[in-house]
Amino acid sequence: MIIRLRGVRGSIPVPGPNTVKYGGNTTCLEIITDEKEKIVIDSGSGIRQLGLDQMAEMPVTVNLFITHTHWDHIQGLPFYTPLFVPGNKINIYGAFDPVYRKDIREILAAQMEYCYFPVRESELNADITYTSLQEGEPVVIGSTQVTPILLNHPVLNYGYKIESNNKKFFFTGDYEPATNIYDEADDGYALYQEMVDKQNEIITQFIYEADAAVMDAQYTKEEYVTKKGWGHGTYDSCIALAKKAKVKQLFLTHHDPTRTDDQLDTIFDDLKNTYPDEDGFILSPAKEGIEIVL
Ligand SMILES: [Zn+2]
Ligand SMILES: [Zn+2]
């Protein structure tokens, strides 16, 4: 399969001269399976150009998986041209939000109400289906399986594992690894730590020996101290998980919107010194436009 990174920025699109190298569009991954099935993960602003590119292949069938419905993962959808064209089939998958008791269609349609956008969801001309996913239950597309796993974030967030032709790819969506909320001296520490360790082990097994993974690493460990609970991982937490799970190629994404190309260059130069490519482990920054071929 081929995975193209169409948007690697976290939180909000940041166009301009300081984001040309890594890209300013928010999250979108395009996956083409060996059988040429089209899978897309997330519809951040990166999906706009993808839609324009797909217009050359119409009619298209696209399977769009939403990790979660924070703005930066859905804000491009109203600008995804294939939705407007009859003959296209767009299958949209995501979670049922248990807090607001809304399914993925209701949440996506809400951002196309007249107070936000001039065309309503009900006016889209493509054949659109919506499916609420259950954790661990795979969706089968041709000979490819897409399996969701629940990952810690302030809203229900699914990471997705894509298995095709004996290759395994994983994307976290937005993910902050669980940490112990108690101090070591507190009564509840040991029990809570057991829960954290168990959760980390489930995730490790889920992605074990993935050929490639794209993970949310918005913060440095120094920045994380004041951003705890905001829902994102650090460079080091992603690398630790990937190494434990024997992931072969790790791409770090969801770059903070304040990060310039020069700053990202410096961060990744340092990371490559600390974590050199060895023992079959390769670390790379996610960059808009690159292709991962598995
Ligand atoms: Zn995000
Ligand atoms: Zn988020």
mmCIF file of C-alpha atoms and ligand atoms in Angstrom:
data_model
loop_
_atom_site.group_PDB
_atom_site.id
_atom_site.type_symbol
_atom_site.label_atom_id
_atom_site.label_comp_id
_atom_site.label_asym_id
_atom_site.label_seq_id
_atom_site.Cartn_x
_atom_site.Cartn_y
_atom_site.Cartn_z
ATOM 1 C CA MET A 1 0.000 0.000 0.000
ATOM 2 C CA ILE A 2 0.964 3.622 -0.444
ATOM 3 C CA ILE A 3 0.325 6.172 2.307
ATOM 4 C CA ARG A 4 0.498 9.844 1.289
ATOM 5 C CA LEU A 5 0.607 12.464 4.006
ATOM 6 C CA ARG A 6 -1.761 15.237 2.912
ATOM 7 C CA GLY A 7 -1.757 17.232 6.157
ATOM 8 C CA VAL A 8 0.564 16.959 9.153
ATOM 9 C CA ARG A 9 -0.172 20.106 11.164
ATOM 10 C CA GLY A 10 -1.996 20.083 14.494
ATOM 11 C CA SER A 11 -4.781 22.367 15.683
ATOM 12 C CA ILE A 12 -5.134 24.905 12.844
ATOM 13 C CA PRO A 13 -3.831 25.363 9.276
ATOM 14 C CA VAL A 14 -0.740 27.556 9.166
ATOM 15 C CA PRO A 15 0.091 28.698 5.614
ATOM 16 C CA GLY A 16 3.031 31.004 5.045
ATOM 17 C CA PRO A 17 6.739 31.172 4.354
ATOM 18 C CA ASN A 18 7.709 29.466 7.640
ATOM 19 C CA THR A 19 5.759 26.244 6.978
ATOM 20 C CA VAL A 20 6.608 25.481 3.360
ATOM 21 C CA LYS A 21 8.941 22.552 4.073
ATOM 22 C CA TYR A 22 6.774 20.522 6.485
ATOM 23 C CA GLY A 23 3.404 21.876 5.335
ATOM 24 C CA GLY A 24 0.638 23.904 6.930
ATOM 25 C CA ASN A 25 -2.445 21.752 6.308
ATOM 26 C CA THR A 26 -4.164 19.898 9.139
ATOM 27 C CA THR A 27 -4.469 16.138 9.361
ATOM 28 C CA CYS A 28 -5.294 14.005 6.330
ATOM 29 C CA LEU A 29 -3.742 10.711 5.196
ATOM 30 C CA GLU A 30 -4.464 9.142 1.806
ATOM 31 C CA ILE A 31 -3.977 5.394 1.491
ATOM 32 C CA ILE A 32 -4.058 3.451 -1.765
ATOM 33 C CA THR A 33 -4.120 -0.319 -1.266
ATOM 34 C CA ASP A 34 -2.438 -2.771 -3.635
ATOM 35 C CA GLU A 35 -5.927 -3.398 -5.100
ATOM 36 C CA LYS A 36 -6.243 0.387 -5.679
ATOM 37 C CA GLU A 37 -8.931 0.825 -3.026
ATOM 38 C CA LYS A 38 -9.030 4.385 -1.680
ATOM 39 C CA ILE A 39 -8.858 4.895 2.085
ATOM 40 C CA VAL A 40 -8.563 8.320 3.698
ATOM 41 C CA ILE A 41 -7.994 9.021 7.375
ATOM 42 C CA ASP A 42 -9.264 12.356 8.676
ATOM 43 C CA SER A 43 -10.530 15.346 6.766
ATOM 44 C CA GLY A 44 -8.421 18.230 8.015
ATOM 45 C CA SER A 45 -7.612 20.967 5.510
ATOM 46 C CA GLY A 46 -5.278 18.557 3.656
ATOM 47 C CA ILE A 47 -8.317 16.772 2.179
ATOM 48 C CA ARG A 48 -9.148 19.776 -0.022
ATOM 49 C CA GLN A 49 -6.266 19.220 -2.451
ATOM 50 C CA LEU A 50 -6.789 15.442 -2.293
ATOM 51 C CA GLY A 51 -10.356 15.978 -3.490
ATOM 52 C CA LEU A 52 -9.196 18.120 -6.385
ATOM 53 C CA ASP A 53 -6.668 15.441 -7.385
ATOM 54 C CA GLN A 54 -9.350 12.723 -7.205
ATOM 55 C CA MET A 55 -11.597 14.663 -9.601
ATOM 56 C CA ALA A 56 -9.384 13.379 -12.422
ATOM 57 C CA GLU A 57 -10.414 9.792 -11.569
ATOM 58 C CA MET A 58 -14.160 10.223 -11.203
ATOM 59 C CA PRO A 59 -16.342 8.455 -10.327
ATOM 60 C CA VAL A 60 -14.496 7.503 -7.133
ATOM 61 C CA THR A 61 -15.297 5.270 -4.177
ATOM 62 C CA VAL A 62 -13.594 6.557 -1.044
ATOM 63 C CA ASN A 63 -13.590 5.093 2.472
ATOM 64 C CA LEU A 64 -13.049 7.958 4.919
ATOM 65 C CA PHE A 65 -12.188 7.116 8.532
ATOM 66 C CA ILE A 66 -12.441 9.906 11.098
ATOM 67 C CA THR A 67 -10.229 9.525 14.200
ATOM 68 C CA HIS A 68 -12.234 12.136 16.125
ATOM 69 C CA THR A 69 -14.225 15.253 15.388
ATOM 70 C CA HIS A 70 -12.003 18.057 16.660
ATOM 71 C CA TRP A 71 -11.914 20.854 14.087
ATOM 72 C CA ASP A 72 -8.458 20.149 12.752
ATOM 73 C CA HIS A 73 -9.581 16.636 11.722
ATOM 74 C CA ILE A 74 -12.871 17.567 10.004
ATOM 75 C CA GLN A 75 -12.600 21.196 8.893
ATOM 76 C CA GLY A 76 -11.617 20.301 5.307
ATOM 77 C CA LEU A 77 -14.654 18.104 4.662
ATOM 78 C CA PRO A 78 -16.992 20.869 3.395
ATOM 79 C CA PHE A 79 -14.286 21.648 0.779
ATOM 80 C CA TYR A 80 -13.858 18.023 -0.362
ATOM 81 C CA THR A 81 -15.130 18.326 -3.931
ATOM 82 C CA PRO A 82 -16.020 14.618 -4.562
ATOM 83 C CA LEU A 83 -18.884 15.015 -2.049
ATOM 84 C CA PHE A 84 -20.629 17.439 -4.395
ATOM 85 C CA VAL A 85 -20.535 15.275 -7.519
ATOM 86 C CA PRO A 86 -23.157 12.627 -8.394
ATOM 87 C CA GLY A 87 -21.713 9.170 -9.097
ATOM 88 C CA ASN A 88 -19.095 9.282 -6.351
ATOM 89 C CA LYS A 89 -19.504 6.976 -3.363
ATOM 90 C CA ILE A 90 -18.122 8.207 -0.048
ATOM 91 C CA ASN A 91 -18.300 5.824 2.924
ATOM 92 C CA ILE A 92 -17.637 7.692 6.160
ATOM 93 C CA TYR A 93 -16.677 5.832 9.360
ATOM 94 C CA GLY A 94 -16.229 7.148 12.881
ATOM 95 C CA ALA A 95 -17.200 6.857 16.510
ATOM 96 C CA PHE A 96 -20.535 7.448 18.210
ATOM 97 C CA ASP A 97 -19.901 10.257 20.705
ATOM 98 C CA PRO A 98 -21.169 8.876 24.032
ATOM 99 C CA VAL A 99 -20.978 12.258 25.809
ATOM 100 C CA TYR A 100 -23.027 14.298 23.320
ATOM 101 C CA ARG A 101 -24.962 11.207 22.140
ATOM 102 C CA LYS A 102 -24.375 12.018 18.482
ATOM 103 C CA ASP A 103 -23.192 9.763 15.686
ATOM 104 C CA ILE A 104 -20.597 10.739 13.115
ATOM 105 C CA ARG A 105 -23.223 11.945 10.593
ATOM 106 C CA GLU A 106 -24.845 14.305 13.075
ATOM 107 C CA ILE A 107 -21.529 15.868 14.079
ATOM 108 C CA LEU A 108 -20.240 16.258 10.510
ATOM 109 C CA ALA A 109 -23.600 17.615 9.283
ATOM 110 C CA ALA A 110 -23.582 20.203 12.067
ATOM 111 C CA GLN A 111 -20.511 21.919 10.618
ATOM 112 C CA MET A 112 -22.446 22.342 7.351
ATOM 113 C CA GLU A 113 -25.435 24.128 8.864
ATOM 114 C CA TYR A 114 -26.098 27.578 7.391
ATOM 115 C CA CYS A 115 -24.539 29.383 10.358
ATOM 116 C CA TYR A 116 -21.185 27.780 9.453
ATOM 117 C CA PHE A 117 -21.344 26.969 5.711
ATOM 118 C CA PRO A 118 -23.509 27.891 2.704
ATOM 119 C CA VAL A 119 -24.260 24.327 1.534
ATOM 120 C CA ARG A 120 -26.027 21.856 3.787
ATOM 121 C CA GLU A 121 -25.032 18.207 4.146
ATOM 122 C CA SER A 122 -28.398 17.151 2.728
ATOM 123 C CA GLU A 123 -27.584 19.005 -0.525
ATOM 124 C CA LEU A 124 -24.439 16.963 -1.257
ATOM 125 C CA ASN A 125 -24.850 14.920 -4.435
ATOM 126 C CA ALA A 126 -22.480 12.005 -3.867
ATOM 127 C CA ASP A 127 -23.810 8.716 -2.510
ATOM 128 C CA ILE A 128 -22.715 9.045 1.149
ATOM 129 C CA THR A 129 -22.978 6.366 3.833
ATOM 130 C CA TYR A 130 -22.147 6.736 7.524
ATOM 131 C CA THR A 131 -21.067 3.937 9.861
ATOM 132 C CA SER A 132 -20.473 4.070 13.618
ATOM 133 C CA LEU A 133 -17.526 1.879 14.533
ATOM 134 C CA GLN A 134 -16.984 -0.308 17.577
ATOM 135 C CA GLU A 135 -13.503 -0.612 19.029
ATOM 136 C CA GLY A 136 -11.689 -3.715 17.803
ATOM 137 C CA GLU A 137 -14.232 -4.505 15.073
ATOM 138 C CA PRO A 138 -12.485 -4.311 11.705
ATOM 139 C CA VAL A 139 -13.920 -2.838 8.521
ATOM 140 C CA VAL A 140 -13.054 -4.963 5.495
ATOM 141 C CA ILE A 141 -12.287 -3.173 2.230
ATOM 142 C CA GLY A 142 -11.297 -5.669 -0.463
ATOM 143 C CA SER A 143 -8.496 -7.652 1.179
ATOM 144 C CA THR A 144 -7.628 -4.761 3.536
ATOM 145 C CA GLN A 145 -8.712 -4.565 7.181
ATOM 146 C CA VAL A 146 -9.066 -1.305 9.105
ATOM 147 C CA THR A 147 -9.342 -1.794 12.871
ATOM 148 C CA PRO A 148 -10.060 0.991 15.403
ATOM 149 C CA ILE A 149 -8.543 1.197 18.863
ATOM 150 C CA LEU A 150 -9.608 3.691 21.522
ATOM 151 C CA LEU A 151 -6.779 6.089 22.445
ATOM 152 C CA ASN A 152 -6.704 8.673 25.225
ATOM 153 C CA HIS A 153 -7.802 12.189 24.112
ATOM 154 C CA PRO A 154 -10.352 14.711 25.471
ATOM 155 C CA VAL A 155 -12.942 13.361 22.995
ATOM 156 C CA LEU A 156 -13.411 9.779 21.847
ATOM 157 C CA ASN A 157 -10.486 9.172 19.473
ATOM 158 C CA TYR A 158 -9.834 6.078 17.389
ATOM 159 C CA GLY A 159 -6.377 5.105 16.239
ATOM 160 C CA TYR A 160 -6.538 2.983 13.091
ATOM 161 C CA LYS A 161 -4.518 -0.073 12.109
ATOM 162 C CA ILE A 162 -4.549 -0.887 8.405
ATOM 163 C CA GLU A 163 -3.499 -4.395 7.411
ATOM 164 C CA SER A 164 -3.094 -5.202 3.757
ATOM 165 C CA ASN A 165 -1.059 -7.810 1.902
ATOM 166 C CA ASN A 166 0.909 -8.772 5.043
ATOM 167 C CA LYS A 167 1.821 -5.139 5.741
ATOM 168 C CA LYS A 168 0.712 -3.243 8.814
ATOM 169 C CA PHE A 169 0.298 0.536 9.126
ATOM 170 C CA PHE A 170 -0.917 2.468 12.169
ATOM 171 C CA PHE A 171 -2.091 6.034 12.782
ATOM 172 C CA THR A 172 -2.828 7.354 16.274
ATOM 173 C CA GLY A 173 -5.068 10.292 15.463
ATOM 174 C CA ASP A 174 -4.594 12.543 18.494
ATOM 175 C CA TYR A 175 -3.201 10.625 21.433
ATOM 176 C CA GLU A 176 -1.869 11.494 24.881
ATOM 177 C CA PRO A 177 -0.481 8.432 26.628
ATOM 178 C CA ALA A 178 -2.173 7.782 29.960
ATOM 179 C CA THR A 179 -0.091 8.747 32.984
ATOM 180 C CA ASN A 180 -0.639 8.162 36.687
ATOM 181 C CA ILE A 181 -2.742 10.952 38.235
ATOM 182 C CA TYR A 182 -1.534 10.084 41.768
ATOM 183 C CA ASP A 183 1.777 10.826 43.478
ATOM 184 C CA GLU A 184 3.855 7.787 44.260
ATOM 185 C CA ALA A 185 3.157 8.195 47.993
ATOM 186 C CA ASP A 186 -0.646 8.220 47.502
ATOM 187 C CA ASP A 187 -2.840 5.195 48.277
ATOM 188 C CA GLY A 188 -4.320 4.991 44.810
ATOM 189 C CA TYR A 189 -0.958 5.051 42.978
ATOM 190 C CA ALA A 190 -0.319 1.315 42.623
ATOM 191 C CA LEU A 191 -3.821 0.458 41.440
ATOM 192 C CA TYR A 192 -3.877 3.319 38.940
ATOM 193 C CA GLN A 193 -0.414 2.404 37.666
ATOM 194 C CA GLU A 194 -1.632 -1.140 37.042
ATOM 195 C CA MET A 195 -4.416 0.296 34.874
ATOM 196 C CA VAL A 196 -1.986 2.553 32.969
ATOM 197 C CA ASP A 197 0.437 -0.329 32.378
ATOM 198 C CA LYS A 198 -2.393 -2.565 31.171
ATOM 199 C CA GLN A 199 -3.626 0.082 28.724
ATOM 200 C CA ASN A 200 -0.105 0.675 27.399
ATOM 201 C CA GLU A 201 0.362 -3.058 26.926
ATOM 202 C CA ILE A 202 -2.893 -3.328 24.935
ATOM 203 C CA ILE A 203 -1.722 -0.557 22.593
ATOM 204 C CA THR A 204 1.756 -2.090 22.282
ATOM 205 C CA GLN A 205 0.302 -5.454 21.287
ATOM 206 C CA PHE A 206 -2.165 -3.816 18.886
ATOM 207 C CA ILE A 207 0.610 -2.177 16.855
ATOM 208 C CA TYR A 208 3.287 -4.811 17.430
ATOM 209 C CA GLU A 209 5.831 -4.974 14.585
ATOM 210 C CA ALA A 210 3.920 -2.469 12.442
ATOM 211 C CA ASP A 211 5.823 -1.717 9.257
ATOM 212 C CA ALA A 212 5.133 1.988 9.703
ATOM 213 C CA ALA A 213 3.302 4.257 12.114
ATOM 214 C CA VAL A 214 2.350 7.932 12.151
ATOM 215 C CA MET A 215 1.959 9.251 15.698
ATOM 216 C CA ASP A 216 0.857 12.491 17.365
ATOM 217 C CA ALA A 217 3.955 14.191 18.824
ATOM 218 C CA GLN A 218 2.846 17.784 19.215
ATOM 219 C CA TYR A 219 5.081 18.671 22.181
ATOM 220 C CA THR A 220 8.593 18.430 23.491
ATOM 221 C CA LYS A 221 8.799 16.884 26.929
ATOM 222 C CA GLU A 222 9.585 20.336 28.345
ATOM 223 C CA GLU A 223 6.437 21.852 26.762
ATOM 224 C CA TYR A 224 4.325 18.931 27.936
ATOM 225 C CA VAL A 225 4.681 19.947 31.586
ATOM 226 C CA THR A 226 2.225 22.837 31.035
ATOM 227 C CA LYS A 227 0.089 21.019 28.409
ATOM 228 C CA LYS A 228 -0.815 17.899 30.356
ATOM 229 C CA GLY A 229 -4.376 16.813 29.658
ATOM 230 C CA TRP A 230 -4.558 18.683 26.328
ATOM 231 C CA GLY A 231 -4.578 15.356 24.543
ATOM 232 C CA HIS A 232 -1.228 15.092 22.773
ATOM 233 C CA GLY A 233 1.933 13.077 23.065
ATOM 234 C CA THR A 234 5.567 14.107 23.086
ATOM 235 C CA TYR A 235 8.383 13.175 20.721
ATOM 236 C CA ASP A 236 9.850 10.952 23.427
ATOM 237 C CA SER A 237 6.573 9.230 24.382
ATOM 238 C CA CYS A 238 5.951 8.280 20.740
ATOM 239 C CA ILE A 239 9.474 6.963 20.270
ATOM 240 C CA ALA A 240 9.269 4.924 23.486
ATOM 241 C CA LEU A 241 5.997 3.310 22.375
ATOM 242 C CA ALA A 242 7.262 2.631 18.853
ATOM 243 C CA LYS A 243 10.477 1.038 20.120
ATOM 244 C CA LYS A 244 8.627 -1.106 22.658
ATOM 245 C CA ALA A 245 6.240 -2.275 19.929
ATOM 246 C CA LYS A 246 9.131 -2.869 17.473
ATOM 247 C CA VAL A 247 7.615 -0.493 14.903
ATOM 248 C CA LYS A 248 9.956 -0.311 11.890
ATOM 249 C CA GLN A 249 9.364 3.231 10.555
ATOM 250 C CA LEU A 250 8.021 5.978 12.804
ATOM 251 C CA PHE A 251 6.756 9.317 11.456
ATOM 252 C CA LEU A 252 6.009 12.028 14.004
ATOM 253 C CA THR A 253 3.125 14.337 13.138
ATOM 254 C CA HIS A 254 0.560 16.873 14.423
ATOM 255 C CA HIS A 255 3.250 19.544 14.427
ATOM 256 C CA ASP A 256 2.354 22.407 16.726
ATOM 257 C CA PRO A 257 1.020 25.381 14.702
ATOM 258 C CA THR A 258 3.658 27.666 16.263
ATOM 259 C CA ARG A 259 6.502 25.459 14.993
ATOM 260 C CA THR A 260 8.471 26.895 12.040
ATOM 261 C CA ASP A 261 10.344 24.772 9.492
ATOM 262 C CA ASP A 262 13.647 25.828 11.089
ATOM 263 C CA GLN A 263 12.462 24.835 14.558
ATOM 264 C CA LEU A 264 11.280 21.431 13.292
ATOM 265 C CA ASP A 265 14.659 20.937 11.559
ATOM 266 C CA THR A 266 16.445 21.610 14.855
ATOM 267 C CA ILE A 267 14.119 19.328 16.852
ATOM 268 C CA PHE A 268 14.534 16.446 14.417
ATOM 269 C CA ASP A 269 18.314 16.896 14.148
ATOM 270 C CA ASP A 270 18.469 16.530 17.939
ATOM 271 C CA LEU A 271 16.101 13.548 17.939
ATOM 272 C CA LYS A 272 18.157 11.775 15.272
ATOM 273 C CA ASN A 273 21.250 12.184 17.471
ATOM 274 C CA THR A 274 19.438 10.862 20.542
ATOM 275 C CA TYR A 275 17.613 8.097 18.674
ATOM 276 C CA PRO A 276 19.783 7.089 15.701
ATOM 277 C CA ASP A 277 18.380 4.734 13.064
ATOM 278 C CA GLU A 278 19.438 1.309 14.332
ATOM 279 C CA ASP A 279 18.083 -2.170 15.042
ATOM 280 C CA GLY A 280 15.641 -1.780 12.147
ATOM 281 C CA PHE A 281 14.122 1.426 13.583
ATOM 282 C CA ILE A 282 13.842 4.510 11.381
ATOM 283 C CA LEU A 283 12.594 7.865 12.697
ATOM 284 C CA SER A 284 11.313 10.628 10.416
ATOM 285 C CA PRO A 285 9.347 13.847 10.667
ATOM 286 C CA ALA A 286 5.954 13.716 8.961
ATOM 287 C CA LYS A 287 6.058 16.056 5.999
ATOM 288 C CA GLU A 288 3.122 17.076 3.818
ATOM 289 C CA GLY A 289 3.379 15.371 0.423
ATOM 290 C CA ILE A 290 5.636 12.448 1.306
ATOM 291 C CA GLU A 291 4.735 8.861 0.423
ATOM 292 C CA ILE A 292 5.279 5.829 2.650
ATOM 293 C CA VAL A 293 5.404 2.716 0.489
ATOM 294 C CA LEU A 294 4.782 -0.629 2.215
HETATM 295 ZN ZN ZN B 1 -5.684 17.336 16.260
HETATM 296 ZN ZN ZN B 2 -7.930 16.384 18.885
#
